[in-house]
Amino acid sequence: MAFIPTDTVCWTEIPVRDLDASTAFYKTVFDWEMQRVDEEPNPTVFFKPDMDEAGISGHLYPGTPSENGPTIHLVVPDSLSAAKDRCTAAGGKVIGDDVEIPAGKFCYANDPDGNSIGLFERSGQ
């Protein structure tokens, strides 16, 4: 990769079977503040409740997960090693070895619903 991407993703939506359990998983692994909103057409849980802040965010929603769907890479709050431990402890599954790239390093994982996610540690983090 000849460049380090910033803000490549504009929004993420992750379908989950159990909204409460999945909220606990993502809060535990990424140390995010989460905000549930019970409005139509269905309840959602936002990763970043302060919508006045700049940056990329997303939400969880009740839906059908897919292990074969796209992988969303999410920045971990500390080390990749610590995030992998939290992922496993929170009911997720780490898949394969760490992959080092100029922008940092990552590994693939599945959340408890089987969604494919990337745990990403930026270089110099």
mmCIF file of C-alpha atoms in Angstrom:
data_model
loop_
_atom_site.group_PDB
_atom_site.id
_atom_site.type_symbol
_atom_site.label_atom_id
_atom_site.label_comp_id
_atom_site.label_asym_id
_atom_site.label_seq_id
_atom_site.Cartn_x
_atom_site.Cartn_y
_atom_site.Cartn_z
ATOM 1 C CA MET A 1 0.000 0.000 0.000
ATOM 2 C CA ALA A 2 1.611 3.274 -1.125
ATOM 3 C CA PHE A 3 -0.555 5.480 1.076
ATOM 4 C CA ILE A 4 -2.153 5.463 4.502
ATOM 5 C CA PRO A 5 -5.911 5.851 4.066
ATOM 6 C CA THR A 6 -7.859 8.216 6.282
ATOM 7 C CA ASP A 7 -11.630 8.381 6.418
ATOM 8 C CA THR A 8 -12.083 5.821 3.651
ATOM 9 C CA VAL A 9 -15.227 4.485 5.271
ATOM 10 C CA CYS A 10 -18.115 6.924 5.677
ATOM 11 C CA TRP A 11 -20.429 4.762 7.805
ATOM 12 C CA THR A 12 -20.760 1.185 8.974
ATOM 13 C CA GLU A 13 -23.792 -0.940 9.674
ATOM 14 C CA ILE A 14 -23.313 -4.284 11.378
ATOM 15 C CA PRO A 15 -26.280 -6.685 11.507
ATOM 16 C CA VAL A 16 -26.565 -8.597 14.799
ATOM 17 C CA ARG A 17 -28.877 -11.229 16.250
ATOM 18 C CA ASP A 18 -28.889 -9.890 19.836
ATOM 19 C CA LEU A 19 -28.582 -6.104 20.054
ATOM 20 C CA ASP A 20 -27.808 -6.018 23.790
ATOM 21 C CA ALA A 21 -25.163 -8.772 23.678
ATOM 22 C CA SER A 22 -23.513 -7.253 20.602
ATOM 23 C CA THR A 23 -23.490 -3.801 22.204
ATOM 24 C CA ALA A 24 -21.632 -5.299 25.174
ATOM 25 C CA PHE A 25 -19.138 -7.022 22.838
ATOM 26 C CA TYR A 26 -18.231 -3.876 20.851
ATOM 27 C CA LYS A 27 -18.120 -1.711 23.988
ATOM 28 C CA THR A 28 -15.774 -4.208 25.662
ATOM 29 C CA VAL A 29 -13.425 -4.800 22.718
ATOM 30 C CA PHE A 30 -13.127 -1.197 21.477
ATOM 31 C CA ASP A 31 -13.886 0.776 24.674
ATOM 32 C CA TRP A 32 -16.507 2.787 22.789
ATOM 33 C CA GLU A 33 -19.317 4.844 24.192
ATOM 34 C CA MET A 34 -22.513 3.396 22.751
ATOM 35 C CA GLN A 35 -25.955 4.963 22.421
ATOM 36 C CA ARG A 36 -29.140 3.006 21.799
ATOM 37 C CA VAL A 37 -31.897 4.728 19.854
ATOM 38 C CA ASP A 38 -35.303 3.033 19.718
ATOM 39 C CA GLU A 39 -36.826 4.789 16.711
ATOM 40 C CA GLU A 40 -38.375 3.548 13.481
ATOM 41 C CA PRO A 41 -37.714 1.572 11.407
ATOM 42 C CA ASN A 42 -35.833 -0.436 14.065
ATOM 43 C CA PRO A 43 -33.683 0.095 17.155
ATOM 44 C CA THR A 44 -30.016 0.861 16.531
ATOM 45 C CA VAL A 45 -26.964 1.272 18.725
ATOM 46 C CA PHE A 46 -24.570 3.989 17.578
ATOM 47 C CA PHE A 47 -20.807 3.664 18.075
ATOM 48 C CA LYS A 48 -20.370 7.389 18.652
ATOM 49 C CA PRO A 49 -23.218 9.118 20.454
ATOM 50 C CA ASP A 50 -21.785 12.641 20.058
ATOM 51 C CA MET A 51 -22.861 13.366 16.501
ATOM 52 C CA ASP A 52 -21.279 16.841 16.657
ATOM 53 C CA GLU A 53 -17.814 15.219 16.585
ATOM 54 C CA ALA A 54 -16.086 14.761 13.248
ATOM 55 C CA GLY A 55 -15.108 11.315 12.061
ATOM 56 C CA ILE A 56 -16.440 8.023 10.816
ATOM 57 C CA SER A 57 -18.935 6.074 12.841
ATOM 58 C CA GLY A 58 -21.651 3.490 12.450
ATOM 59 C CA HIS A 59 -24.198 1.409 14.247
ATOM 60 C CA LEU A 60 -25.430 -2.055 15.136
ATOM 61 C CA TYR A 61 -28.913 -3.080 14.048
ATOM 62 C CA PRO A 62 -31.105 -6.200 14.319
ATOM 63 C CA GLY A 63 -30.409 -8.256 11.221
ATOM 64 C CA THR A 64 -28.872 -11.371 9.727
ATOM 65 C CA PRO A 65 -25.064 -11.508 10.053
ATOM 66 C CA SER A 66 -22.888 -13.014 7.337
ATOM 67 C CA GLU A 67 -19.404 -14.483 7.740
ATOM 68 C CA ASN A 68 -19.006 -14.110 3.982
ATOM 69 C CA GLY A 69 -19.945 -10.438 3.862
ATOM 70 C CA PRO A 70 -17.541 -7.504 3.814
ATOM 71 C CA THR A 71 -14.979 -6.991 6.554
ATOM 72 C CA ILE A 72 -15.078 -3.706 8.440
ATOM 73 C CA HIS A 73 -11.706 -2.738 9.887
ATOM 74 C CA LEU A 74 -12.027 -0.860 13.164
ATOM 75 C CA VAL A 75 -9.267 0.983 15.041
ATOM 76 C CA VAL A 76 -8.520 -0.463 18.492
ATOM 77 C CA PRO A 77 -8.022 1.937 21.437
ATOM 78 C CA ASP A 78 -4.677 0.464 22.489
ATOM 79 C CA SER A 79 -2.587 -2.508 21.325
ATOM 80 C CA LEU A 80 -3.712 -5.176 18.903
ATOM 81 C CA SER A 81 -2.666 -7.809 21.419
ATOM 82 C CA ALA A 82 -4.899 -6.351 24.147
ATOM 83 C CA ALA A 83 -7.826 -6.023 21.702
ATOM 84 C CA LYS A 84 -7.454 -9.667 20.634
ATOM 85 C CA ASP A 85 -7.619 -10.738 24.279
ATOM 86 C CA ARG A 86 -10.754 -8.626 24.851
ATOM 87 C CA CYS A 87 -12.307 -9.967 21.647
ATOM 88 C CA THR A 88 -11.910 -13.570 22.740
ATOM 89 C CA ALA A 89 -13.030 -12.852 26.309
ATOM 90 C CA ALA A 90 -16.148 -11.059 25.022
ATOM 91 C CA GLY A 91 -17.239 -14.033 22.904
ATOM 92 C CA GLY A 92 -15.568 -13.238 19.575
ATOM 93 C CA LYS A 93 -13.041 -15.308 17.649
ATOM 94 C CA VAL A 94 -9.642 -14.164 16.380
ATOM 95 C CA ILE A 95 -8.888 -15.572 12.913
ATOM 96 C CA GLY A 96 -5.285 -16.054 11.790
ATOM 97 C CA ASP A 97 -2.065 -14.195 12.474
ATOM 98 C CA ASP A 98 -1.346 -10.476 12.663
ATOM 99 C CA VAL A 99 -0.781 -8.780 9.310
ATOM 100 C CA GLU A 100 1.692 -5.889 9.233
ATOM 101 C CA ILE A 101 1.255 -3.097 6.691
ATOM 102 C CA PRO A 102 2.852 0.377 6.520
ATOM 103 C CA ALA A 103 -0.189 1.958 8.205
ATOM 104 C CA GLY A 104 -0.048 -0.442 11.173
ATOM 105 C CA LYS A 105 -1.103 -4.000 11.813
ATOM 106 C CA PHE A 106 -4.360 -5.891 12.006
ATOM 107 C CA CYS A 107 -5.925 -9.277 12.394
ATOM 108 C CA TYR A 108 -9.199 -10.698 11.259
ATOM 109 C CA ALA A 109 -11.831 -11.697 13.790
ATOM 110 C CA ASN A 110 -15.488 -12.643 14.010
ATOM 111 C CA ASP A 111 -17.857 -10.974 16.432
ATOM 112 C CA PRO A 112 -20.212 -13.291 18.390
ATOM 113 C CA ASP A 113 -22.686 -13.195 15.461
ATOM 114 C CA GLY A 114 -20.033 -14.290 12.952
ATOM 115 C CA ASN A 115 -19.603 -10.883 11.306
ATOM 116 C CA SER A 116 -16.121 -10.446 9.857
ATOM 117 C CA ILE A 117 -14.246 -7.541 11.475
ATOM 118 C CA GLY A 118 -10.657 -6.355 11.358
ATOM 119 C CA LEU A 119 -8.966 -5.266 14.584
ATOM 120 C CA PHE A 120 -6.593 -2.494 13.449
ATOM 121 C CA GLU A 121 -3.709 -0.882 15.372
ATOM 122 C CA ARG A 122 -2.278 2.222 13.700
ATOM 123 C CA SER A 123 1.494 2.599 13.367
ATOM 124 C CA GLY A 124 2.947 4.450 16.345
ATOM 125 C CA GLN A 125 -0.211 3.926 18.392
#
